[in-house]
Amino acid sequence: MAMQCKVCTSSLQGRIDAALLAGETVASVQRAHPSFTDSAIRRHYRNHVQATIISKVANLPGLDTADLVLRLVQLANDAMGVRNQAVAQRNGSATLRAANAELGILRELIQTLGIDDTDVHVYMQEAQALAGAAGAVAQEHPEFGALLIAELRETSPELASGFEALSAARALPKPEQDPPHDIQDTHSPSPTAPRS
């Protein structure tokens, strides 16, 4: 009868997998999770983690630049998570290895994108100009704004909610506009009230 993998049935599997994928040694992962033996973690890595990686790589379509960038960003986020966990556990060597892995991934990302400091500044200015133009068009054409928000909900929910909040704020009367007729200003004299 086959033995069940103790790591796979543990609530710590995600952390262990992330550490192994970030390049942690089996020994350092075992020290961080002493409830598992070296051999249990090694078997898990050999039988499950590597198999998962191989199956994912085998099923990957051809990569374009956007896919590569997204994968690098995900790897950087994973490495940052491992680094943060190592810091929390006060594991100095694991922290240094994870930080080094994260730095390498970020360098690769920057090189892949061909970004330098001036490019980032230009991209940010262009993004602000694009957002301003989209907001101006949406203000004049609410149907465009609704379509834009619907599209952004799929790809960028935070940006969609930002546009929704902006459009709701623009729907409110502006301070320099006259208030609606049913609201009376109690601070200024009524035009029909006698002056003293």
One Martini backbone bead per residue (centre of mass of N, CA, C, O) as a GRO file, in nm:
protein
  196
    1MET     BB    1   0.097   0.036   0.022
    2ALA     BB    2   0.073   0.360  -0.017
    3MET     BB    3   0.201   0.645   0.086
    4GLN     BB    4   0.125   0.938   0.227
    5CYS     BB    5   0.180   1.264   0.191
    6LYS     BB    6   0.255   1.479   0.448
    7VAL     BB    7   0.272   1.752   0.300
    8CYS     BB    8   0.004   1.745   0.132
    9THR     BB    9  -0.172   1.722   0.418
   10SER     BB   10  -0.070   1.996   0.488
   11SER     BB   11  -0.097   2.340   0.570
   12LEU     BB   12   0.223   2.387   0.471
   13GLN     BB   13   0.257   2.335   0.166
   14GLY     BB   14   0.276   2.620   0.039
   15ARG     BB   15   0.534   2.707   0.189
   16ILE     BB   16   0.714   2.478   0.100
   17ASP     BB   17   0.687   2.515  -0.203
   18ALA     BB   18   0.787   2.809  -0.215
   19ALA     BB   19   1.069   2.750  -0.102
   20LEU     BB   20   1.157   2.544  -0.314
   21LEU     BB   21   1.105   2.732  -0.565
   22ALA     BB   22   1.318   2.955  -0.442
   23GLY     BB   23   1.581   2.753  -0.355
   24GLU     BB   24   1.559   2.597  -0.121
   25THR     BB   25   1.667   2.379   0.085
   26VAL     BB   26   1.579   2.102   0.242
   27ALA     BB   27   1.717   2.169   0.511
   28SER     BB   28   1.591   2.456   0.551
   29VAL     BB   29   1.298   2.363   0.540
   30GLN     BB   30   1.318   2.169   0.779
   31ARG     BB   31   1.399   2.383   0.990
   32ALA     BB   32   1.131   2.550   0.946
   33HIS     BB   33   0.990   2.235   0.950
   34PRO     BB   34   1.024   2.005   1.203
   35SER     BB   35   0.773   1.805   1.142
   36PHE     BB   36   0.975   1.731   0.913
   37THR     BB   37   1.160   1.543   0.721
   38ASP     BB   38   1.390   1.531   0.485
   39SER     BB   39   1.264   1.292   0.328
   40ALA     BB   40   0.978   1.409   0.302
   41ILE     BB   41   1.059   1.661   0.143
   42ARG     BB   42   1.212   1.520  -0.085
   43ARG     BB   43   0.976   1.349  -0.187
   44HIS     BB   44   0.787   1.582  -0.245
   45TYR     BB   45   0.963   1.722  -0.451
   46ARG     BB   46   1.005   1.482  -0.648
   47ASN     BB   47   0.685   1.389  -0.675
   48HIS     BB   48   0.537   1.693  -0.688
   49VAL     BB   49   0.682   1.956  -0.758
   50GLN     BB   50   0.826   1.866  -1.018
   51ALA     BB   51   0.571   1.761  -1.160
   52THR     BB   52   0.427   2.032  -1.169
   53ILE     BB   53   0.634   2.184  -1.332
   54ILE     BB   54   0.641   1.998  -1.580
   55SER     BB   55   0.338   2.019  -1.654
   56LYS     BB   56   0.334   2.325  -1.692
   57VAL     BB   57   0.554   2.345  -1.909
   58ALA     BB   58   0.423   2.147  -2.116
   59ASN     BB   59   0.144   2.344  -2.127
   60LEU     BB   60   0.280   2.576  -2.253
   61PRO     BB   61   0.266   2.821  -2.438
   62GLY     BB   62   0.380   3.043  -2.615
   63LEU     BB   63   0.582   3.308  -2.541
   64ASP     BB   64   0.535   3.625  -2.459
   65THR     BB   65   0.616   3.913  -2.316
   66ALA     BB   66   0.374   3.928  -2.122
   67ASP     BB   67   0.407   3.646  -1.999
   68LEU     BB   68   0.692   3.683  -1.895
   69VAL     BB   69   0.635   3.920  -1.710
   70LEU     BB   70   0.421   3.782  -1.532
   71ARG     BB   71   0.609   3.556  -1.433
   72LEU     BB   72   0.822   3.738  -1.304
   73VAL     BB   73   0.633   3.874  -1.106
   74GLN     BB   74   0.546   3.616  -0.959
   75LEU     BB   75   0.829   3.534  -0.871
   76ALA     BB   76   0.886   3.789  -0.707
   77ASN     BB   77   0.650   3.750  -0.510
   78ASP     BB   78   0.739   3.476  -0.403
   79ALA     BB   79   1.019   3.566  -0.302
   80MET     BB   80   0.908   3.776  -0.106
   81GLY     BB   81   0.749   3.578   0.069
   82VAL     BB   82   0.992   3.412   0.157
   83ARG     BB   83   1.150   3.644   0.281
   84ASN     BB   84   0.937   3.726   0.491
   85GLN     BB   85   0.937   3.452   0.634
   86ALA     BB   86   1.238   3.452   0.710
   87VAL     BB   87   1.227   3.705   0.881
   88ALA     BB   88   1.011   3.604   1.084
   89GLN     BB   89   1.214   3.349   1.156
   90ARG     BB   90   1.513   3.444   1.169
   91ASN     BB   91   1.651   3.357   0.880
   92GLY     BB   92   1.931   3.467   0.743
   93SER     BB   93   2.005   3.279   0.501
   94ALA     BB   94   1.722   3.274   0.373
   95THR     BB   95   1.698   3.576   0.334
   96LEU     BB   96   1.939   3.611   0.143
   97ARG     BB   97   1.849   3.412  -0.077
   98ALA     BB   98   1.574   3.543  -0.136
   99ALA     BB   99   1.681   3.825  -0.202
  100ASN     BB  100   1.861   3.732  -0.435
  101ALA     BB  101   1.636   3.611  -0.607
  102GLU     BB  102   1.467   3.867  -0.629
  103LEU     BB  103   1.683   4.043  -0.761
  104GLY     BB  104   1.724   3.867  -1.012
  105ILE     BB  105   1.434   3.888  -1.115
  106LEU     BB  106   1.422   4.197  -1.137
  107ARG     BB  107   1.651   4.224  -1.337
  108GLU     BB  108   1.521   4.053  -1.557
  109LEU     BB  109   1.272   4.228  -1.589
  110ILE     BB  110   1.416   4.488  -1.672
  111GLN     BB  111   1.562   4.366  -1.918
  112THR     BB  112   1.314   4.260  -2.070
  113LEU     BB  113   1.182   4.557  -2.082
  114GLY     BB  114   1.397   4.787  -2.112
  115ILE     BB  115   1.443   4.944  -1.841
  116ASP     BB  116   1.474   5.271  -1.728
  117ASP     BB  117   1.435   5.549  -1.549
  118THR     BB  118   1.317   5.719  -1.787
  119ASP     BB  119   1.100   5.523  -1.880
  120VAL     BB  120   0.922   5.522  -1.628
  121HIS     BB  121   0.848   5.820  -1.638
  122VAL     BB  122   0.714   5.813  -1.916
  123TYR     BB  123   0.502   5.594  -1.856
  124MET     BB  124   0.358   5.751  -1.632
  125GLN     BB  125   0.274   5.993  -1.803
  126GLU     BB  126   0.113   5.829  -2.013
  127ALA     BB  127  -0.087   5.702  -1.813
  128GLN     BB  128  -0.204   5.970  -1.711
  129ALA     BB  129  -0.302   6.071  -1.986
  130LEU     BB  130  -0.488   5.833  -2.047
  131ALA     BB  131  -0.669   5.858  -1.797
  132GLY     BB  132  -0.761   6.148  -1.853
  133ALA     BB  133  -0.888   6.095  -2.131
  134ALA     BB  134  -1.088   5.877  -2.042
  135GLY     BB  135  -1.235   6.057  -1.835
  136ALA     BB  136  -1.329   6.278  -2.034
  137VAL     BB  137  -1.490   6.094  -2.223
  138ALA     BB  138  -1.674   5.969  -2.000
  139GLN     BB  139  -1.809   6.239  -1.925
  140GLU     BB  140  -1.933   6.288  -2.216
  141HIS     BB  141  -1.958   5.949  -2.237
  142PRO     BB  142  -2.109   5.726  -2.038
  143GLU     BB  143  -2.101   5.468  -2.215
  144PHE     BB  144  -1.796   5.450  -2.219
  145GLY     BB  145  -1.755   5.426  -1.916
  146ALA     BB  146  -1.914   5.161  -1.882
  147LEU     BB  147  -1.735   4.993  -2.073
  148LEU     BB  148  -1.468   5.039  -1.928
  149ILE     BB  149  -1.550   4.920  -1.655
  150ALA     BB  150  -1.628   4.638  -1.758
  151GLU     BB  151  -1.346   4.569  -1.870
  152LEU     BB  152  -1.181   4.622  -1.602
  153ARG     BB  153  -1.307   4.402  -1.420
  154GLU     BB  154  -1.141   4.169  -1.555
  155THR     BB  155  -0.830   4.302  -1.542
  156SER     BB  156  -0.890   4.571  -1.325
  157PRO     BB  157  -1.060   4.618  -1.044
  158GLU     BB  158  -0.929   4.871  -0.917
  159LEU     BB  159  -0.964   5.058  -1.161
  160ALA     BB  160  -1.270   5.030  -1.181
  161SER     BB  161  -1.336   5.147  -0.899
  162GLY     BB  162  -1.205   5.419  -0.956
  163PHE     BB  163  -1.393   5.500  -1.189
  164GLU     BB  164  -1.655   5.479  -1.030
  165ALA     BB  165  -1.586   5.693  -0.818
  166LEU     BB  166  -1.537   5.921  -1.018
  167SER     BB  167  -1.820   5.918  -1.151
  168ALA     BB  168  -1.974   5.969  -0.887
  169ALA     BB  169  -1.837   6.239  -0.817
  170ARG     BB  170  -1.925   6.382  -1.091
  171ALA     BB  171  -2.241   6.357  -1.030
  172LEU     BB  172  -2.205   6.562  -0.835
  173PRO     BB  173  -2.237   6.857  -0.721
  174LYS     BB  174  -2.075   7.135  -0.745
  175PRO     BB  175  -1.994   7.397  -0.545
  176GLU     BB  176  -2.047   7.622  -0.781
  177GLN     BB  177  -2.314   7.516  -0.792
  178ASP     BB  178  -2.632   7.507  -0.774
  179PRO     BB  179  -2.853   7.408  -0.578
  180PRO     BB  180  -3.110   7.256  -0.532
  181HIS     BB  181  -3.436   7.387  -0.498
  182ASP     BB  182  -3.510   7.221  -0.215
  183ILE     BB  183  -3.269   7.384  -0.101
  184GLN     BB  184  -3.202   7.589   0.169
  185ASP     BB  185  -3.045   7.880   0.256
  186THR     BB  186  -2.981   7.979   0.597
  187HIS     BB  187  -2.748   8.217   0.566
  188SER     BB  188  -2.919   8.374   0.369
  189PRO     BB  189  -3.116   8.598   0.263
  190SER     BB  190  -3.415   8.644   0.156
  191PRO     BB  191  -3.544   8.813  -0.113
  192THR     BB  192  -3.835   8.860   0.056
  193ALA     BB  193  -3.704   8.962   0.295
  194PRO     BB  194  -3.677   9.188   0.520
  195ARG     BB  195  -3.477   9.451   0.581
  196SER     BB  196  -3.296   9.610   0.856
   0.00000   0.00000   0.00000
